[in-house]
Coordinates of C-alpha atoms and ligand atoms in Angstrom, one line a residue:
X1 CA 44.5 -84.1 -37.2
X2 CA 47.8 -83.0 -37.0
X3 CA 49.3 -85.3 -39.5
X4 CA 49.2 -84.2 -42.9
X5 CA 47.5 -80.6 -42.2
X6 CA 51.0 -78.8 -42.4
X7 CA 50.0 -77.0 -39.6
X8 CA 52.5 -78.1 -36.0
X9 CA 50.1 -77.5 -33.3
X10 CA 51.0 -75.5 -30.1
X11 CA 49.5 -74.0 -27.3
X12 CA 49.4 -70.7 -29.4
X13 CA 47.3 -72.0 -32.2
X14 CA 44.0 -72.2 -29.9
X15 CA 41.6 -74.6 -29.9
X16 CA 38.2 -74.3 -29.8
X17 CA 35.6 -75.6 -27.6
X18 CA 34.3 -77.4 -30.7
X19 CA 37.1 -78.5 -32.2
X20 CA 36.8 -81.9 -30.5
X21 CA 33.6 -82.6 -32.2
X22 CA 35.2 -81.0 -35.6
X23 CA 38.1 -83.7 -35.8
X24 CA 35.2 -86.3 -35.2
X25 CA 33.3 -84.6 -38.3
X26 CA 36.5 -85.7 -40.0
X27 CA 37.4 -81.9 -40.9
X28 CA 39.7 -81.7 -43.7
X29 CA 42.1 -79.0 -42.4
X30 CA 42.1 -75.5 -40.6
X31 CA 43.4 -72.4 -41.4
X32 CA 44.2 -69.6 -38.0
X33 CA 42.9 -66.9 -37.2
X34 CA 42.5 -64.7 -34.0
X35 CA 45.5 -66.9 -33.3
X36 CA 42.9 -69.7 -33.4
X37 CA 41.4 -73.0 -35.0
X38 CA 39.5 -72.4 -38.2
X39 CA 38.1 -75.4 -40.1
X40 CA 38.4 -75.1 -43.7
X41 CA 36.2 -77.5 -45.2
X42 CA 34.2 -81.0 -44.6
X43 CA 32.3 -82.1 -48.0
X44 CA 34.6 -83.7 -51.0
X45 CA 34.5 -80.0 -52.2
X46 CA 33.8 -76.7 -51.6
X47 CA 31.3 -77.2 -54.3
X48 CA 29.4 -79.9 -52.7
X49 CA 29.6 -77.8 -49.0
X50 CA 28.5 -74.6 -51.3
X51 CA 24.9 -76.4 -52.3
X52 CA 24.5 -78.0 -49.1
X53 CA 24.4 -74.8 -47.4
X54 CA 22.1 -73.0 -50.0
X55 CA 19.1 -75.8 -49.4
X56 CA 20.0 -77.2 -45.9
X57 CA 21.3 -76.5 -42.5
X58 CA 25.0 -76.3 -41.6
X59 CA 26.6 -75.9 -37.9
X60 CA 29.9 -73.8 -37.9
X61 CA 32.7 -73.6 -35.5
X62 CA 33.1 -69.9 -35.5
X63 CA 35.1 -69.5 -32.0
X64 CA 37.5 -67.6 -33.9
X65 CA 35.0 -64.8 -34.0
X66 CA 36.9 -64.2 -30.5
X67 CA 34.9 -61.1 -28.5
X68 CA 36.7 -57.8 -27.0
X69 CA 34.7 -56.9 -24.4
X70 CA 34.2 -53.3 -23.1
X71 CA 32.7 -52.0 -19.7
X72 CA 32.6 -49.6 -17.6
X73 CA 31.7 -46.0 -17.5
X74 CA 33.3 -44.6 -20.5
X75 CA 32.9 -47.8 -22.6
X76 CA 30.4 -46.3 -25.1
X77 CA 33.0 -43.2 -25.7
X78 CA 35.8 -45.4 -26.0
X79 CA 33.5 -48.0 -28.9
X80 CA 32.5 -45.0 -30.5
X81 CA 35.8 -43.3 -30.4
X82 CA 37.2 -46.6 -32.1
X83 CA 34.7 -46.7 -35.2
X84 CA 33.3 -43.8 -37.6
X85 CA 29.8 -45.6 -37.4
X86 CA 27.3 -43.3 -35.2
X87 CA 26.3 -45.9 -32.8
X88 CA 24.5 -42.8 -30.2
X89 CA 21.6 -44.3 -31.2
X90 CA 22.2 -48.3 -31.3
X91 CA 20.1 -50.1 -29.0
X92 CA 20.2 -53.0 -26.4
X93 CA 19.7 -56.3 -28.0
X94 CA 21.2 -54.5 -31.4
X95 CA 24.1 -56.0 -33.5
X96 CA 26.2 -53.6 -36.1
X97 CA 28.7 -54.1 -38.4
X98 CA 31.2 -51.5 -37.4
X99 CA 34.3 -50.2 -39.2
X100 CA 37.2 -49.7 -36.5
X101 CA 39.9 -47.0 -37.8
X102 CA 43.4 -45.6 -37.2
X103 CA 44.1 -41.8 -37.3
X104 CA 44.8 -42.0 -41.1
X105 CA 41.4 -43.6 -42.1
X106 CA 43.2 -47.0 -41.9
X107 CA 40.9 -50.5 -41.4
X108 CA 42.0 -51.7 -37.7
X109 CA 39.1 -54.5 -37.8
X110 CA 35.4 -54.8 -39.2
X111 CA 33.8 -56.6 -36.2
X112 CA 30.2 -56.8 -35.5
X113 CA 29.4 -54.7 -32.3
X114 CA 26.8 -55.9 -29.9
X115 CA 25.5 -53.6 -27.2
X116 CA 24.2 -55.4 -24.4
X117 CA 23.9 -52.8 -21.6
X118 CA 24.4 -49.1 -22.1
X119 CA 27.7 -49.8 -20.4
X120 CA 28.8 -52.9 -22.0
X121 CA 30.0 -53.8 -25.4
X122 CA 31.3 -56.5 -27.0
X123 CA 33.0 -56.5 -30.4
X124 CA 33.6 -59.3 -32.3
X125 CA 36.4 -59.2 -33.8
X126 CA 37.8 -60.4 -37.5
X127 CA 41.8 -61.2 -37.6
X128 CA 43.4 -58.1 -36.0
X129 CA 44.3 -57.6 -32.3
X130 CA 41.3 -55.6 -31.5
X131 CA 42.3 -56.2 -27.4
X132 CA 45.8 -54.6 -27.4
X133 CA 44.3 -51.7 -30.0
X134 CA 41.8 -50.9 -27.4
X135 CA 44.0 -51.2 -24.2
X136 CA 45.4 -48.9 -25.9
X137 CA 43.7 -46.5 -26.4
X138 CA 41.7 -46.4 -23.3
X139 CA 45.5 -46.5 -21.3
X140 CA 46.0 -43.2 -23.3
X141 CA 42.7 -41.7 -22.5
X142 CA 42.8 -42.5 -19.3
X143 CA 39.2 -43.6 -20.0
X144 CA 37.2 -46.2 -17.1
X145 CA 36.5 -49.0 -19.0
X146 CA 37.3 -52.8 -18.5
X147 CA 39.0 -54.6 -21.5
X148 CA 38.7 -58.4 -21.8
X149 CA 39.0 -61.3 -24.1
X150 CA 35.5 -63.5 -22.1
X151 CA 35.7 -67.0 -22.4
X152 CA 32.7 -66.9 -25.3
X153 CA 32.3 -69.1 -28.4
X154 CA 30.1 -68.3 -31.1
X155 CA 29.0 -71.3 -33.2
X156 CA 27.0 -70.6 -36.4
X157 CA 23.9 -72.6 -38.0
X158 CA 23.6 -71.3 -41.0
X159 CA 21.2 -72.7 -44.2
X160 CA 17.5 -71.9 -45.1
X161 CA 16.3 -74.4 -42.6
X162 CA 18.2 -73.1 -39.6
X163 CA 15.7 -71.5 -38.2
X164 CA 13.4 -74.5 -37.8
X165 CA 16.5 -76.3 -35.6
X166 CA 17.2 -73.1 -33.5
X167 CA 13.2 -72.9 -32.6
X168 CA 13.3 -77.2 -31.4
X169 CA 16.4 -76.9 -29.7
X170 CA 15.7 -73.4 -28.1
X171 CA 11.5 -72.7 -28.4
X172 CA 9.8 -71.1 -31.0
X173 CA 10.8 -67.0 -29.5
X174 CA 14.2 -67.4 -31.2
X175 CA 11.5 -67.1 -34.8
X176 CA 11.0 -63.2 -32.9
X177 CA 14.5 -62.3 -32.8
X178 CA 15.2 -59.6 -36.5
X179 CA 18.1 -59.5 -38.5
X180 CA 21.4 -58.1 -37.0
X181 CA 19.5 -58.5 -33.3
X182 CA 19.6 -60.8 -30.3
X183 CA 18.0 -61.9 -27.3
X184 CA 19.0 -64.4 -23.9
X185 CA 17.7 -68.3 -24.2
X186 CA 17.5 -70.9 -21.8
X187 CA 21.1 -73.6 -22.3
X188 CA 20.9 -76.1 -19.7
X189 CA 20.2 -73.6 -16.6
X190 CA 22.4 -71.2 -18.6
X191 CA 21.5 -68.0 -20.5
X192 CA 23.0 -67.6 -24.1
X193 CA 23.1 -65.3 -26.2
X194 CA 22.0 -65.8 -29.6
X195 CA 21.9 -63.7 -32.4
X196 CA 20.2 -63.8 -35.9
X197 CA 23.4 -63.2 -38.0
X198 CA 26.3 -64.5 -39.6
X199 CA 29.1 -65.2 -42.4
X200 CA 26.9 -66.1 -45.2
X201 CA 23.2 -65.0 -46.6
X202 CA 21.8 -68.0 -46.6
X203 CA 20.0 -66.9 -42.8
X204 CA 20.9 -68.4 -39.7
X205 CA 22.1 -67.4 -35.9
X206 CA 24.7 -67.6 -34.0
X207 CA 25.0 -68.7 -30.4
X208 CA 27.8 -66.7 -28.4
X209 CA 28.0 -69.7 -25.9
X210 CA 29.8 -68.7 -22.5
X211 CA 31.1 -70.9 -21.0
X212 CA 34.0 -73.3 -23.4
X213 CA 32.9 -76.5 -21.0
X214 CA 29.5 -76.4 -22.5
X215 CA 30.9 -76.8 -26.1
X216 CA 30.6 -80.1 -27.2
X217 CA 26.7 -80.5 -25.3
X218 CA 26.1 -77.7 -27.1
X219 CA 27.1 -79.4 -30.3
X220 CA 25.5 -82.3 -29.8
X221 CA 22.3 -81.3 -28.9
X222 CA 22.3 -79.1 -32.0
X223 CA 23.7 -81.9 -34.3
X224 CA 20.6 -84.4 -32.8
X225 CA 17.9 -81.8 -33.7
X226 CA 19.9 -81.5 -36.9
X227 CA 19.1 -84.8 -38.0
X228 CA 15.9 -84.1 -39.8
X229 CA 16.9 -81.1 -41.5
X230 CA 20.2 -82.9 -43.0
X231 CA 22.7 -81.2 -40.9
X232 CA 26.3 -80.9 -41.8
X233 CA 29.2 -79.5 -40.7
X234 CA 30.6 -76.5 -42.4
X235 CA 32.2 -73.4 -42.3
X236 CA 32.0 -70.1 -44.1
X237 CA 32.1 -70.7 -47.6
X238 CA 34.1 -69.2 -49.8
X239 CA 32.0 -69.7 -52.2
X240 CA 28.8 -68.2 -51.3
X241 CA 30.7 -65.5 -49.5
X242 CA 31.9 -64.0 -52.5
X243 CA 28.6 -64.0 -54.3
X244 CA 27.6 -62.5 -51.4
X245 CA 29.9 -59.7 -51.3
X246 CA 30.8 -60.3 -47.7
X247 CA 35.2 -58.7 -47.0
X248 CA 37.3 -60.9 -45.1
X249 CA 40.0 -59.0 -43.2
X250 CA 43.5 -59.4 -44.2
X251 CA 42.3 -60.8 -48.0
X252 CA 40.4 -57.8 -49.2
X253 CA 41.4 -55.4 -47.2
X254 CA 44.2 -54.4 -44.8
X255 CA 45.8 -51.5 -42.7
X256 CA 46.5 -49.5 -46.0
X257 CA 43.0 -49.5 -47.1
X258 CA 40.0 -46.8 -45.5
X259 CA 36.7 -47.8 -45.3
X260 CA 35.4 -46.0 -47.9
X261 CA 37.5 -47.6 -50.7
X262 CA 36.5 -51.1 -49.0
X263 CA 32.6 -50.3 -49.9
X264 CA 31.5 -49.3 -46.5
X265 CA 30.6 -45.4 -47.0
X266 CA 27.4 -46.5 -45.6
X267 CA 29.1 -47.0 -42.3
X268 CA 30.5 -44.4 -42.2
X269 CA 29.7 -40.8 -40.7
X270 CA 31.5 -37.8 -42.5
X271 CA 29.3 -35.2 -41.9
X272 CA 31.3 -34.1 -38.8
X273 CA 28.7 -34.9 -36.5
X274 CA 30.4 -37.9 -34.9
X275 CA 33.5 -38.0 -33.4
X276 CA 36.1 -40.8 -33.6
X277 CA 39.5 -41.3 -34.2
X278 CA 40.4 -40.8 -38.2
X279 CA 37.8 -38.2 -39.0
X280 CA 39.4 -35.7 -40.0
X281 CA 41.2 -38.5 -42.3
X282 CA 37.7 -39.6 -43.5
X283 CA 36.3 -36.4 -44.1
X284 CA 39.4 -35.9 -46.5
X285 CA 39.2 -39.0 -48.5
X286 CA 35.4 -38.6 -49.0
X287 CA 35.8 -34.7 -50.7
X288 CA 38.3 -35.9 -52.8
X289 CA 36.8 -39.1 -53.3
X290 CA 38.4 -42.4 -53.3
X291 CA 40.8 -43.1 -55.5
X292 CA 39.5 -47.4 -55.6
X293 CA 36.6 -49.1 -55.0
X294 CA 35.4 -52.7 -53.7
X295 CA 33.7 -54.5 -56.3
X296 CA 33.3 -58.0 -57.8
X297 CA 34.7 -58.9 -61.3
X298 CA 33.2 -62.0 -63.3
X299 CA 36.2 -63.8 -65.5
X300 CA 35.8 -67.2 -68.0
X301 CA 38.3 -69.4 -68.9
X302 CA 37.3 -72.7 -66.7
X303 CA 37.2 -73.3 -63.0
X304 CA 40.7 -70.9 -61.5
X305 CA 42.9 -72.3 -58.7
X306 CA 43.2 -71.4 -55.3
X307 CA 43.6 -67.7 -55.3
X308 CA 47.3 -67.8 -52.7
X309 CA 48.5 -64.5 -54.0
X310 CA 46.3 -62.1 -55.7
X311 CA 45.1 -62.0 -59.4
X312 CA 46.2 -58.7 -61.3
X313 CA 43.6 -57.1 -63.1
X314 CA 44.0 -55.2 -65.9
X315 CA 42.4 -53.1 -68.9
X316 CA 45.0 -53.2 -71.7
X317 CA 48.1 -52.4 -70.3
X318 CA 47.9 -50.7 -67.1
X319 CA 46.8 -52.9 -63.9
X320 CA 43.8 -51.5 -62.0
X321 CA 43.3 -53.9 -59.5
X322 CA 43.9 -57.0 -57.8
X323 CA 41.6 -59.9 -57.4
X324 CA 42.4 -60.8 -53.4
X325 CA 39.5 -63.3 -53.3
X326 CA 38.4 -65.7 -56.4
X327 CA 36.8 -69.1 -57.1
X328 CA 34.5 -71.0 -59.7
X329 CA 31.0 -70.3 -58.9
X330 CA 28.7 -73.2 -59.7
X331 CA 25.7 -71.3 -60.4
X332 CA 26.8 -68.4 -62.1
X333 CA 29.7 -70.7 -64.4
X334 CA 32.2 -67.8 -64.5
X335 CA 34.4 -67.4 -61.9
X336 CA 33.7 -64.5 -59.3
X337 CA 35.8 -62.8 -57.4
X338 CA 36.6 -59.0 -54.8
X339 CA 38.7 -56.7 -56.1
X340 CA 39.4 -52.8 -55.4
X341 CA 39.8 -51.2 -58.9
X342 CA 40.7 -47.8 -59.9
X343 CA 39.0 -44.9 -60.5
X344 CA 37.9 -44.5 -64.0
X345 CA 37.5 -48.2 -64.3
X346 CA 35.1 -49.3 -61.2
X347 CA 31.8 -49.0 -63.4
X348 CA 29.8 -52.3 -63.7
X349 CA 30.2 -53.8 -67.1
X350 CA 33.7 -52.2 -67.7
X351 CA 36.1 -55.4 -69.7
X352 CA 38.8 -56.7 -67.9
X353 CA 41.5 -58.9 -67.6
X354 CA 42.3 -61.3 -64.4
X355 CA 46.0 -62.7 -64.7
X356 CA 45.7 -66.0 -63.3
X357 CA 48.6 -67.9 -61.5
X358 CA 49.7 -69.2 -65.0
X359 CA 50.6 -65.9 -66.5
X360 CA 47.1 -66.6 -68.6
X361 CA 44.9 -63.4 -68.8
X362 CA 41.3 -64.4 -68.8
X363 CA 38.4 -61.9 -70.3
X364 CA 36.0 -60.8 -67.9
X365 CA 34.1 -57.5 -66.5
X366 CA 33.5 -55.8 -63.4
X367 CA 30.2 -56.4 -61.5
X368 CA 28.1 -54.6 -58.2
X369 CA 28.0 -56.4 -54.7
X370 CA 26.4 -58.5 -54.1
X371 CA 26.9 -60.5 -57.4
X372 CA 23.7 -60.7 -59.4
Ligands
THG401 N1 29.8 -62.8 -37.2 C1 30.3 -62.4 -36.0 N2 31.5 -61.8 -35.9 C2 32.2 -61.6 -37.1 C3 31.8 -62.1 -38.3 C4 30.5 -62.7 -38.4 N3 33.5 -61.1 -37.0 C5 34.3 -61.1 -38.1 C6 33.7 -61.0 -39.4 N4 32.5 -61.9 -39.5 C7 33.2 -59.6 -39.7 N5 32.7 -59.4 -41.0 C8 31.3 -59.3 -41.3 C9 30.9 -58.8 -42.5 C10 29.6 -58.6 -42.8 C11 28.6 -59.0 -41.9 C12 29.0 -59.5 -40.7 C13 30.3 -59.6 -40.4 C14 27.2 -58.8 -42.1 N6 26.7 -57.5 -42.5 C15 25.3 -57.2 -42.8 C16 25.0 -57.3 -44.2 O1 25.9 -57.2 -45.0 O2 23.8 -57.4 -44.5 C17 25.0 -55.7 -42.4 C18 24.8 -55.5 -40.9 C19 24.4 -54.1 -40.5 O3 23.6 -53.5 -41.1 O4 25.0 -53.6 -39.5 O5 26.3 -59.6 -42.0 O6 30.0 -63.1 -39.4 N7 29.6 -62.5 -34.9

């Protein structure tokens, strides 16, 4: 694989315990993240891989999804001290998409949090250092929590029919488990977690396999029961996860931008009930109001290139955003893409223009998340 991917490998570009079984899928390159393996796509196209996963059922490496876990008997303080979402009342078995922030409102990380004792935690993480934030902080505090990287793997099957495969490969209980929740199944005299979630809306789980020996077995068996509901591999799709509306770390948002501006008010408590680090920050931004918002913008003009360096957007002269995250979408023939824009413009419908890498400015209009 190495050949031709651009990337040299080295013991600090992790593998994956799947990536064995992704080389023999013949994947067609990686990008890193969490200093690890990401595949970046298998079908001729991201078209093709887009369609697939709309009507079918796709297994994901996902292992980059790397989890920080917390323990101990101050690791609820120190979770909730690290995020402005109330999680007081989150319960065992309970996933949720939590916002981590710095004293100045600033995105650290968007993992999903999983509670799985009242004393344990384990964030999983997007493409941020969530472990050495963390150490951090809990060094400072002086708090008595445990702070590890455990040797877990999530793998994905996502697709309409994923459900189906999850319930002949692990019984028909894993049809009980809700949205944004998980339970323990049986893995070859192993428990698993397994969680209905993941990086696209098409449904689907992810299995948080511990234990990186079991990886390819876990594959395999998974691939086999595959086989009658047309299994591929995939990955997330960049596609589908723009329609969707779903951030990616480091494209749409960074360090310099608060939650609020990213679209995730919702996860956010303001109200000064909750205490975390960058609430007084919060509290500030939200009775001023944010100055940008998340929010998708439809442009024409044919199919646009790889989006390497953000798309300026503009309405007549002055720039109001940038589009961070863009492609062709199949089903919608306009090209969609995320961008923050500026107050005054962010109102769906509002004409703009998207800059493409030619210097050609393309007609086109802000939209609400999810698209359509
Ligand atoms: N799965 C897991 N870990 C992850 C991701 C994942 N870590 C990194 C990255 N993806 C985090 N980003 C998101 C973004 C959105 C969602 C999940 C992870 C998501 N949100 C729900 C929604 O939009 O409907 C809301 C969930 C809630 O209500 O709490 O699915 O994909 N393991």
């Amino acid at each position: 694989m190495s050949r031709g991917s651009g990337l040299n490998m080295s013991r600090r570009i992790r593998r994956s315990p799947y990536t064995d079984r992704v080389e023999q899928c013949g994947v067609r390159g990686f990008t890193v993240v969490n200093h690890m393996l990401l595949p970046k796509a298998f079908q001729p196209s991201v078209e093709d891989d887009y369609w697939h996963l709309r009507e079918h059922v796709q297994i994901w490496d996902v292992a980059t999804q790397r989890q920080v876990s917390v323990s101990g008997p101050d690791a609820a303080q120190l979770v909730q001290w690290m995020t402005p979402r109330d999680i007081s009342r989150a319960r065992i078995g309970q996933c949720l998409y939590v916002p981590l922030v710095d004293e100045h409102g600033g995105m650290i990380n968007d993992p999903v949090l999983l509670k799985l004792a009242e004393d344990h935690f384990w964030l999983s993480i997007a493409d941020s250092d969530v472990l050495l934030w963390a150490k951090g902080l809990a060094l400072g505090r002086g708090f008595d929590v445990r702070i590890e990287e455990p040797d877990v793997s999530p793998l994905a099957i996502q697709g309409p029919r994923a459900e189906d495969l999850m319930a002949r490969v692990f019984g028909p209980a894993i049809r009980d488990v809700g949205f944004f929740e998980f339970a323990w199944f049986d893995f070859l005299d192993t428990r698993q977690l397994i969680a209905r979630s993941g990086y696209s809306k098409q449904g689907g789980f992810e299995i948080y396999l511990q234990g990186g020996h079991l990886g390819s077995t876990l594959w395999d068996e998974l691939w086999q029961a595959g086989g009658r509901f047309n299994i591929t591999p995939g990955c997330p799709n960049l596609i589908e996860r723009i329609e969707a509306g779903l951030l990616s770390y480091g494209n749409e948002f960074t360090l310099q931008n608060n939650p609020l501006e990213c679209g995730l008010a919702h996860y956010c408590s303001v109200d000064g009930s909750v205490d975390y680090i960058g609430r007084d920050a919060l509290q500030e931004i939200a009775q001023s109001g944010v100055e940008r918002l998340m929010r998708g913008v439809l442009f024409d003009g044919g199919p646009v290139q790889t989006v390497a360096a953000p798309l300026p957007v503009f309405v007549g002269d002055q720039q109001v955003g940038q589009v961070t995250s863009g492609i062709w979408s199949p089903r919608l023939q306009r090209n969609v893409g995320l961008s923050m824009i500026e107050r005054g413009y962010w109102d769906a419908g509002q004409d703009i223009e998207v800059r493409d890498t030619a210097g050609v400015d393309r007609p086109g209009s802000v939209s609400l998340l999810p698209f359509e």
